[in-house]
Coordinates of C-alpha atoms in Angstrom, one line a residue:
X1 CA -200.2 -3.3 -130.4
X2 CA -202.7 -5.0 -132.2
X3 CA -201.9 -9.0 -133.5
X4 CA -198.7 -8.9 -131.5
X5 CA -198.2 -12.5 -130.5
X6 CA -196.4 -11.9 -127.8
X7 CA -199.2 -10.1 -126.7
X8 CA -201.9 -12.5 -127.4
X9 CA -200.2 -15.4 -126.2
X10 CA -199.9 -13.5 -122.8
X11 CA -203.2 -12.0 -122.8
X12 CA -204.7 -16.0 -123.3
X13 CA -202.5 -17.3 -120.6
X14 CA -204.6 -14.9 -118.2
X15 CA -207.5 -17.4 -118.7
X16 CA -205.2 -20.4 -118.4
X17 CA -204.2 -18.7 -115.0
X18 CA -207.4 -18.3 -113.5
X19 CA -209.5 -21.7 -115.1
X20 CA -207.9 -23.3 -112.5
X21 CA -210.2 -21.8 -109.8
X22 CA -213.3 -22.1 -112.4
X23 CA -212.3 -25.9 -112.9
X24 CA -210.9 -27.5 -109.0
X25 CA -212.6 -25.0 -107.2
X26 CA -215.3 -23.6 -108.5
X27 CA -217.1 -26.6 -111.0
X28 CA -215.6 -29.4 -108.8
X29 CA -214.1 -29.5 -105.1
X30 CA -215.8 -26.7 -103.8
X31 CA -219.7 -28.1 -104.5
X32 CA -218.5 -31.6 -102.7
X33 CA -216.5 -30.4 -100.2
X34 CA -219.0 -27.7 -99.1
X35 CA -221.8 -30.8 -98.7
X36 CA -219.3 -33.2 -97.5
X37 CA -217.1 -31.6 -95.4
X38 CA -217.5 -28.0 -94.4
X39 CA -221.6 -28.3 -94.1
X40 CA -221.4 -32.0 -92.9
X41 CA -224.2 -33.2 -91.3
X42 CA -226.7 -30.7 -93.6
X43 CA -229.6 -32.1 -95.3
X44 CA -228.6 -32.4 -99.5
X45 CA -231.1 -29.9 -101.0
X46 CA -230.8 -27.3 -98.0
X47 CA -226.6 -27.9 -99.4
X48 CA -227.2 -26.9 -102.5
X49 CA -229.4 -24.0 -101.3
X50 CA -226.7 -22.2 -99.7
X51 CA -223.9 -22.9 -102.5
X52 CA -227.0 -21.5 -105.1
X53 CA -227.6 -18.2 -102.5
X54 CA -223.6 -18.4 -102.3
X55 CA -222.8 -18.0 -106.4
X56 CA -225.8 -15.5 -106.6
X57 CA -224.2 -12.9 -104.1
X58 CA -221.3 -13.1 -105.5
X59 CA -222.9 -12.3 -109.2
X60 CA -224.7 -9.6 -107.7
X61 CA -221.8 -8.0 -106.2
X62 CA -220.2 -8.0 -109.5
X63 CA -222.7 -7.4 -111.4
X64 CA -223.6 -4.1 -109.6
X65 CA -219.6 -3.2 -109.6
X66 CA -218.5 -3.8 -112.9
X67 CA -220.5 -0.9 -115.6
X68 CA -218.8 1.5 -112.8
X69 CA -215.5 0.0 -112.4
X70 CA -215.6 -0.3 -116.5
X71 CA -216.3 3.2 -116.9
X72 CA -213.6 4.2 -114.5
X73 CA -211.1 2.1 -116.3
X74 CA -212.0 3.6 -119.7
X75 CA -211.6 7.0 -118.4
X76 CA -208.5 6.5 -117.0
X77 CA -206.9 3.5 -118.6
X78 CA -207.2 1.2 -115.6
X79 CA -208.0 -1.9 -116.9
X80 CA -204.7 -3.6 -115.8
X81 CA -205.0 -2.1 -112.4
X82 CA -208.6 -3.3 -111.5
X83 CA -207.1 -6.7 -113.1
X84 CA -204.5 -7.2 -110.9
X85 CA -206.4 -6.0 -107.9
X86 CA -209.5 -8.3 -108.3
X87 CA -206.9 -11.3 -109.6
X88 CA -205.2 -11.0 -106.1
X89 CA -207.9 -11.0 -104.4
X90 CA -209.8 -14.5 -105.8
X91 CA -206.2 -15.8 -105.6
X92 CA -205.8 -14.8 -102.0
X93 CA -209.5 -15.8 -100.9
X94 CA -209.2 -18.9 -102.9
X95 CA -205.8 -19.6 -101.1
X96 CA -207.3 -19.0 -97.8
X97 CA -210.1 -22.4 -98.0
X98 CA -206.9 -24.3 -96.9
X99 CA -207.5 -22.8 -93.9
X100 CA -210.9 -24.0 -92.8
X101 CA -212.1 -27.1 -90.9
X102 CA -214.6 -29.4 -91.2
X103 CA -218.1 -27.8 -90.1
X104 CA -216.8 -24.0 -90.9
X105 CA -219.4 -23.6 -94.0
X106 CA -220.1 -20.0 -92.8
X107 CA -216.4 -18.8 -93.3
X108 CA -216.5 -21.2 -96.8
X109 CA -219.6 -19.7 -97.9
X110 CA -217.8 -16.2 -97.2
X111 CA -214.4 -16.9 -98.7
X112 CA -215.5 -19.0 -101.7
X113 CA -217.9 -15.5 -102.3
X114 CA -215.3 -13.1 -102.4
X115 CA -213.3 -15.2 -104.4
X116 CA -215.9 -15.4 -107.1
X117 CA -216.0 -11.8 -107.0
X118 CA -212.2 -11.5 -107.8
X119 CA -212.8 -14.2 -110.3
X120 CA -215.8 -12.2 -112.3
X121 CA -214.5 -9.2 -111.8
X122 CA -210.8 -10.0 -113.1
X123 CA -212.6 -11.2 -115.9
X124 CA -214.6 -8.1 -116.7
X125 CA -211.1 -6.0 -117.2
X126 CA -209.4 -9.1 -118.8
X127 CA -212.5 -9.0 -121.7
X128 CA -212.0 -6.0 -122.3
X129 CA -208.4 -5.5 -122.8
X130 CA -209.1 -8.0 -126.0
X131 CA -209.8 -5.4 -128.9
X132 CA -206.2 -3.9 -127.7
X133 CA -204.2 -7.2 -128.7
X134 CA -206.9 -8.0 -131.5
X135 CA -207.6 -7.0 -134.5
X136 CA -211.5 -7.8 -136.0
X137 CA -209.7 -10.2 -138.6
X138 CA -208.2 -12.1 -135.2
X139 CA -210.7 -11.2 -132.6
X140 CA -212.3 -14.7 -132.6
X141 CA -209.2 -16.8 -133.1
X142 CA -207.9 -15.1 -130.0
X143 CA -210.8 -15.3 -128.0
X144 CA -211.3 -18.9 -128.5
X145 CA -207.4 -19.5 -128.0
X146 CA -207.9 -18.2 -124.6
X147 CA -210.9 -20.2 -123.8
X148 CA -208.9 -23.0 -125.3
X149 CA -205.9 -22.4 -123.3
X150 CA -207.9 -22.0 -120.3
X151 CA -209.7 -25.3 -120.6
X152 CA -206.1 -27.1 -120.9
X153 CA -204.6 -25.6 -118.3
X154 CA -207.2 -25.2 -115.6
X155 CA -207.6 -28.8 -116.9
X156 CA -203.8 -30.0 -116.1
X157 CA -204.1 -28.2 -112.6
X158 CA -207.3 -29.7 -111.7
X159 CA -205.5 -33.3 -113.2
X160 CA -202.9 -33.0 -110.7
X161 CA -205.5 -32.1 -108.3
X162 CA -207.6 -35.2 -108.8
X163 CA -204.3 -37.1 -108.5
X164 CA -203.4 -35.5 -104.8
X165 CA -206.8 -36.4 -103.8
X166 CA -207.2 -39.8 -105.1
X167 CA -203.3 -40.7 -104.1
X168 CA -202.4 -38.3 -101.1
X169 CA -199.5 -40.8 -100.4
X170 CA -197.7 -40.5 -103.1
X171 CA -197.6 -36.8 -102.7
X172 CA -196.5 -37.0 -99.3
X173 CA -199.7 -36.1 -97.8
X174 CA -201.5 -37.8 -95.3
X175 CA -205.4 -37.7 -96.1
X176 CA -207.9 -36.8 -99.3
X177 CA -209.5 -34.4 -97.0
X178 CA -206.0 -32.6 -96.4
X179 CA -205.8 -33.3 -100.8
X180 CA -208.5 -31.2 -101.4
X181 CA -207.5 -28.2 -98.9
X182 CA -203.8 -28.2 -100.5
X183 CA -205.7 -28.1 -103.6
X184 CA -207.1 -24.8 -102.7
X185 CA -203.8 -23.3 -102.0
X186 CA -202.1 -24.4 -105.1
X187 CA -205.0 -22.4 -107.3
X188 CA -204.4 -19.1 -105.8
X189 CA -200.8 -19.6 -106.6
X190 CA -201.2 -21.1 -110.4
X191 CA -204.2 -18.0 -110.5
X192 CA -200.8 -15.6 -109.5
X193 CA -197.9 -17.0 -111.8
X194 CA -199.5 -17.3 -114.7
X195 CA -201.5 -13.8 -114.3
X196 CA -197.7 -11.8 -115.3
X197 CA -197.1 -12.4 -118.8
X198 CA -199.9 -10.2 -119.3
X199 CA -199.6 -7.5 -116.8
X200 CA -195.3 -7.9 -118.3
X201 CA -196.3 -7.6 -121.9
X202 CA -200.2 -6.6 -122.9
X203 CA -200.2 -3.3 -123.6
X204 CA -203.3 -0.8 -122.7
X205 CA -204.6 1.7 -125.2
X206 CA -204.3 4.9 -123.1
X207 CA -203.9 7.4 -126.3
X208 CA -201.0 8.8 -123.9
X209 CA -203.5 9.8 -121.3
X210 CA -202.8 9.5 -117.4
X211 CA -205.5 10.8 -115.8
X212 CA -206.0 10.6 -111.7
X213 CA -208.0 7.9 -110.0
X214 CA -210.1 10.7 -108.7
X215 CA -210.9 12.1 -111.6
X216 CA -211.4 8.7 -113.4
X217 CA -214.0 7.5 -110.7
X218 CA -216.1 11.4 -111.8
X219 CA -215.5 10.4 -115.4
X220 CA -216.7 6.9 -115.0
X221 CA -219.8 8.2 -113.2
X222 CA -220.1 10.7 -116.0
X223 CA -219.7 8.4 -118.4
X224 CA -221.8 5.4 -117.1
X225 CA -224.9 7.4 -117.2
X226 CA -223.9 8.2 -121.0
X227 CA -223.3 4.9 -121.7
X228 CA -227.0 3.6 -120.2
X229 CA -228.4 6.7 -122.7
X230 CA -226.4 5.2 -125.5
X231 CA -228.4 1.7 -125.1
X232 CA -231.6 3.3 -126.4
X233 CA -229.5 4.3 -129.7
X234 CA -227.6 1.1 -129.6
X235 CA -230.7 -0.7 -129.9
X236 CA -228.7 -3.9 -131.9
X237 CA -225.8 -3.9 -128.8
X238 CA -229.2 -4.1 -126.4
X239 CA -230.7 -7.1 -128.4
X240 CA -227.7 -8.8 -128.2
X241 CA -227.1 -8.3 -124.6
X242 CA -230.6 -9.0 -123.9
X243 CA -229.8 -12.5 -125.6
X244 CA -227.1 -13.2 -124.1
X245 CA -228.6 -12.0 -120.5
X246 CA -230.8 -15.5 -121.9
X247 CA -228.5 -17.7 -123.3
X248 CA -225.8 -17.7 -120.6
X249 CA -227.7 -18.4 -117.6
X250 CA -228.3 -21.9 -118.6
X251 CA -224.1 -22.2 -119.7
X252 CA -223.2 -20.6 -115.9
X253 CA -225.9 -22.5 -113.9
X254 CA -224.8 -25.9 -115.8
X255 CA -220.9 -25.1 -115.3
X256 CA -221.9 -24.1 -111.4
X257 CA -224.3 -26.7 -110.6
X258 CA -223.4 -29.6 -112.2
X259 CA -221.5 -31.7 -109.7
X260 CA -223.7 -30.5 -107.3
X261 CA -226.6 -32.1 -109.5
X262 CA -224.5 -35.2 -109.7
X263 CA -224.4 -35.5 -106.6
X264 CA -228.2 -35.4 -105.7
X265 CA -228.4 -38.4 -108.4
X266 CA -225.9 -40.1 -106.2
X267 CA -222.8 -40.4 -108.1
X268 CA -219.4 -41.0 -106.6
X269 CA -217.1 -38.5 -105.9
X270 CA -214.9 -40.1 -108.7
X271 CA -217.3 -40.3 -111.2
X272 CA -218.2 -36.8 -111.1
X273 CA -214.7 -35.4 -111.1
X274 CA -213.8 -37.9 -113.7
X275 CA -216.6 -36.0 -116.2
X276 CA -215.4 -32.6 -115.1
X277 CA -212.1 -33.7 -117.0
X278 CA -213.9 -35.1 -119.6
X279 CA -215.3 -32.0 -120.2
X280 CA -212.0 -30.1 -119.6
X281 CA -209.8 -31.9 -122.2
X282 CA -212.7 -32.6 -124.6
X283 CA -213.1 -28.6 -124.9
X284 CA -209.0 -27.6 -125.5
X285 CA -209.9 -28.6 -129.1
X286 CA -213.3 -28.2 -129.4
X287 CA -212.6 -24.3 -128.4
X288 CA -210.7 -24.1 -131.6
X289 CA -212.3 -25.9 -133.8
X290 CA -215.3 -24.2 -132.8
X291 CA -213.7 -20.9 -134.0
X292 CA -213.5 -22.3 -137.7
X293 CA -216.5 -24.0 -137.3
X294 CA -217.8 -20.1 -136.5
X295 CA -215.8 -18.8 -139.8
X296 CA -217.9 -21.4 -141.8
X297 CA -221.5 -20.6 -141.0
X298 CA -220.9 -17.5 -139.9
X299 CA -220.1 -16.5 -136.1
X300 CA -223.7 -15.7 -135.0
X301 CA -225.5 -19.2 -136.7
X302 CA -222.4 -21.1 -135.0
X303 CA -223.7 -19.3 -131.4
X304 CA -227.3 -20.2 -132.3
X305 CA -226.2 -23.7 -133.0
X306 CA -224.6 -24.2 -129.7
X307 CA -227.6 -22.7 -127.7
X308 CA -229.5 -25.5 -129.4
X309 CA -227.1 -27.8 -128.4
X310 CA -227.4 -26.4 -124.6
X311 CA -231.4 -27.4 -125.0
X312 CA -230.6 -30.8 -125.6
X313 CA -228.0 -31.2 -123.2
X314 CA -230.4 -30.1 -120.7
X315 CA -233.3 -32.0 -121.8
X316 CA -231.1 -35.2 -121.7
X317 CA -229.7 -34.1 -117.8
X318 CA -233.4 -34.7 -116.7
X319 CA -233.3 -38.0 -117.6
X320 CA -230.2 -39.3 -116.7
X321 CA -229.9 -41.9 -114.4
X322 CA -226.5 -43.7 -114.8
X323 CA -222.9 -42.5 -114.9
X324 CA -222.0 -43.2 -118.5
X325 CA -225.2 -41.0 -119.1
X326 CA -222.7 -38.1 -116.9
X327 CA -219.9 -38.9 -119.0
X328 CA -221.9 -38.3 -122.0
X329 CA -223.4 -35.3 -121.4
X330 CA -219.7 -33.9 -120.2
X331 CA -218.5 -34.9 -123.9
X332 CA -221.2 -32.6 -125.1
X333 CA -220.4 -29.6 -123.0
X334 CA -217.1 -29.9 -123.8
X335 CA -217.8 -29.9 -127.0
X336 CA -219.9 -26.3 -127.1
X337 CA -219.1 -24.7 -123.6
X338 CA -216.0 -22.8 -124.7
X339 CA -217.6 -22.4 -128.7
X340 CA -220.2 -20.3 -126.9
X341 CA -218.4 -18.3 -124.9
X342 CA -215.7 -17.6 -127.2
X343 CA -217.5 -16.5 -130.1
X344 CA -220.4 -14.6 -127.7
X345 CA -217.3 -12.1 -126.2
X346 CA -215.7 -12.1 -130.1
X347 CA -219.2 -11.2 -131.7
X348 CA -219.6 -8.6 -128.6
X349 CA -216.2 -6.8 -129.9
X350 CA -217.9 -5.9 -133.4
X351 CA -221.2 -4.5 -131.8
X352 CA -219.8 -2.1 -129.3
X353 CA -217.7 1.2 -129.8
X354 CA -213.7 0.4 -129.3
X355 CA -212.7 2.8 -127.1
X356 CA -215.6 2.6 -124.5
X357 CA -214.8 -1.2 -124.5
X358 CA -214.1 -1.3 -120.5
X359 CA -217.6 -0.1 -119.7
X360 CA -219.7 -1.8 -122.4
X361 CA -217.9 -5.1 -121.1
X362 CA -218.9 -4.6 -117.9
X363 CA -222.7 -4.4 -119.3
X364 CA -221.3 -7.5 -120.7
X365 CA -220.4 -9.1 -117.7
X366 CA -222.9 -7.7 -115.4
X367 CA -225.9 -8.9 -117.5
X368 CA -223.7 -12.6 -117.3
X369 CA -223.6 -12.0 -113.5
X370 CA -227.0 -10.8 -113.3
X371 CA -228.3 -14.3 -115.3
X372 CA -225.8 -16.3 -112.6
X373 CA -227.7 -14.9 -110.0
X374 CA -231.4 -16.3 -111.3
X375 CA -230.0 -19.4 -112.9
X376 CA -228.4 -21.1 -109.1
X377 CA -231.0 -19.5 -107.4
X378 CA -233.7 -20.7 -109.5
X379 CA -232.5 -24.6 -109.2
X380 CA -231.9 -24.3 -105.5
X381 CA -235.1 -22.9 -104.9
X382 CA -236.7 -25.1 -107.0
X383 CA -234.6 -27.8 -105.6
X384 CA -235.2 -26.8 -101.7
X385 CA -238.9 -27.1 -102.4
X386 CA -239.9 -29.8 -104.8
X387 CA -236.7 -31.9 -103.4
X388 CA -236.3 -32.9 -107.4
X389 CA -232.9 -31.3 -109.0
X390 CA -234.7 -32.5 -112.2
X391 CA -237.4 -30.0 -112.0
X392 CA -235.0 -27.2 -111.1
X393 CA -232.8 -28.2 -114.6
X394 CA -235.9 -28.0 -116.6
X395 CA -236.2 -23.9 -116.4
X396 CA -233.3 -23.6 -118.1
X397 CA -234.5 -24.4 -121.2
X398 CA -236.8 -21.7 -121.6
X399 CA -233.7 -19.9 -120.9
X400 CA -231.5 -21.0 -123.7
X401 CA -235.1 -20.6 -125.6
X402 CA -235.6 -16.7 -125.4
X403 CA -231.7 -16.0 -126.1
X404 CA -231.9 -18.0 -128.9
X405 CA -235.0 -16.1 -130.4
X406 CA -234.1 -12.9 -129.8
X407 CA -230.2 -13.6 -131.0
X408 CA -231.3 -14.8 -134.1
X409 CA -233.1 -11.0 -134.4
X410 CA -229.8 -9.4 -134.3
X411 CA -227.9 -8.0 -137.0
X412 CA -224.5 -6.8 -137.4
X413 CA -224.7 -4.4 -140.4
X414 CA -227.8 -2.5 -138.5
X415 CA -225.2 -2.2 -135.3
X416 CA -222.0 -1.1 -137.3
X417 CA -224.2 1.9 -138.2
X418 CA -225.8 2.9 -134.9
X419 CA -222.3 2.6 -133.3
X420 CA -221.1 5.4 -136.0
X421 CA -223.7 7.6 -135.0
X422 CA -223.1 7.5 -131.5
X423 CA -219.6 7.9 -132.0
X424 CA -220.1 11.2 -134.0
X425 CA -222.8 12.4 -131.5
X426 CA -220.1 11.8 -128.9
X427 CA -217.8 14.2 -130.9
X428 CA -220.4 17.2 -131.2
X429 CA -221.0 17.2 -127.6

């Protein structure tokens, strides 16, 4: 049921469930701990070589996975299923880090992949199950309330977190290193809890169908290959995708790369964890006020005026030399990071058609993945062989650039009219 709040308060909790790894884990203890700990011993830019090969399988993977798996779900109304399965699995994987021991960066490298895998592709099923809890009146105030609720309460995870590692005494545990592993744990089992409000109470539009796994999976097949047809007549859904295919490298590779890049400038372990949180508690609001920031102007010009944020916030990262300028530049994610990514899934919901939302979402998230693959890589490799993570940063303005350019081209009217006549030659055949 559509604007149920029970439903879209349990549907947002789903990203406040599984921040926690995209916050502790993914943004913050991973990137040090890989270098510090698990790779000890390593040379700094061959480090962040393997954690920019190590994010870039684990986009492929999903990216290559998810237009299938979102045509299967469509078919069959298995978008819950595929969440639960994938949310398991990051929590598990994510979970199993407290395992490892110092010099194990082959196992890290291989857990910390699959559990970006159950991470993206959880997310791929959790997008699209938001036009069933939202109307087009609420879509964006929902989809920025769970970005907002995600920030917050990955952010209050990753708090306690920092406090375990900076005080392991006063939790009763007897190093930082053994801080960060119990850290691990404790995201797979936040990721879990606060995953069943919304398998309990969201809802899936299945129009009464129950159709057969086997059957979905010929049906998805079927239908993927109609879907990647449809493109050519969806030519303003392409655009956009194309854009955001653009636009969203640079937002991934900074949220991926950043501590890692802070880390090359030689800032403490503090310091950098200390932004992270900055950025964390700095976006709760700014998520939300983003969203009538976006009913102002206009949802697409507030998108375009974030990109252009994103080209100064990378311009200024070259630069930066001192902590404050860390701190600084965290304020100013935090104040666009979850503006962007809210309104780009909201804005997606009004360009595609509503009951193939499963499989157009994982277009969505596959081009996403596919820019998350070429964004790490790119800075590694620029990284591994100029031995400057300033150089690397600089291609992703040229990113942010192009999606820019070519989201400025796309209009919503033009879209609203191809999607009718693909919906009606859907009917005649």
């Amino acid at each position: 049921m559509q604007d149920s709040k029970k439903e879209i308060i349990s549907w947002s909790l789903y990203d406040w469930a599984n921040s926690a790894f995209a916050t502790t884990v993914m943004a913050a203890f991973f990137p040090i701990f890989f270098s510090e700990y698990w790779s000890l011993g390593q040379d700094a830019s061959v480090s962040t070589f393997f954690l920019g090969i190590a994010n870039s399988t684990a986009s492929l993977v999903v990216a290559v996975m998810a237009p299938f798996l979102g045509a299967i779900a469509d078919s069959g109304s298995y978008r819950k299923k595929f969440l639960i399965f994938f949310a398991f699995l990051g929590a598990l994987m994510t979970s199993c880090l407290w395992l490892l021991k110092s010099g194990q960066w082959g196992l890290a490298i291989l857990f910390y992949v699959v559990a970006c895998i159950g991470f993206s592709g959880g997310n791929t099923f959790y997008d699209s199950l938001l036009p069933c809890v939202a109307s087009d009146k609420k879509v964006d105030f929902v989809s920025a309330l769970g970005f907002s609720l995600g920030y917050i309460g990955g952010g209050l995870l990753f708090l306690i977190n920092v406090l375990m590692y900076l005080m392991p005494n006063m939790f009763g545990i007897s190093s930082s290193v053994e801080a960060v592993k119990i850290s691990f744990l404790t995201v797979g089992i936040w990721w879990l809890v606060f995953s069943i409000p919304l398998l309990l109470f969201v809802k899936e539009d299945n129009d009464g169908k129950k159709t057969k796994i086997s059957e979905s999976c010929k049906t998805g097949a079927k239908n993927i290959a109609t879907t990647l047809k449809s493109l050519k007549f969806l030519k303003t859904t392409t655009l956009f995708l194309v854009a955001y295919w653009c636009y969203i490298d640079g937002v991934d590779t900074i949220i991926r790369m950043a501590t890692d890049y802070g880390t090359s400038l030689g800032f403490s372990s503090s310091s950098l964890i200390v932004a992270l949180l900055i950025t964390q508690f700095v976006a709760f609001p700014a998520a939300l006020l983003y969203n009538t920031f976006g009913k102002k102007i206009g949802t697409k010009n507030a998108i375009l005026v974030a990109i252009v944020a994103y080209c100064i916030i990378a311009l200024l990262g070259v630069f930066m030399t001192k902590e404050i300028h860390f701190y600084l530049l965290a304020i100013l994610i935090g104040l666009f990071q979850g503006g962007i990514q809210a309104l780009s899934r909201s804005y997606y919901t009004r360009l595609i058609p509503k009951d193939n939302s499963a499989q157009f979402f994982g277009f969505f998230n596959m081009l996403g993945k596919f820019a998350a693959i070429i964004g790490p890589f790119l800075v590694g490799f620029v990284t591994l062989i100029t031995k400057s993570n300033r150089i690397g940063i600089l291609s992703l303005i040229l990113l942010f650039a192009v999606g820019g350019v070519l989201l400025y081209k796309v209009d919503e009217s033009k879209a609203e009219k191809e999607i009718g006549k693909f919906e009606e030659s859907l009917e005649r055949a």
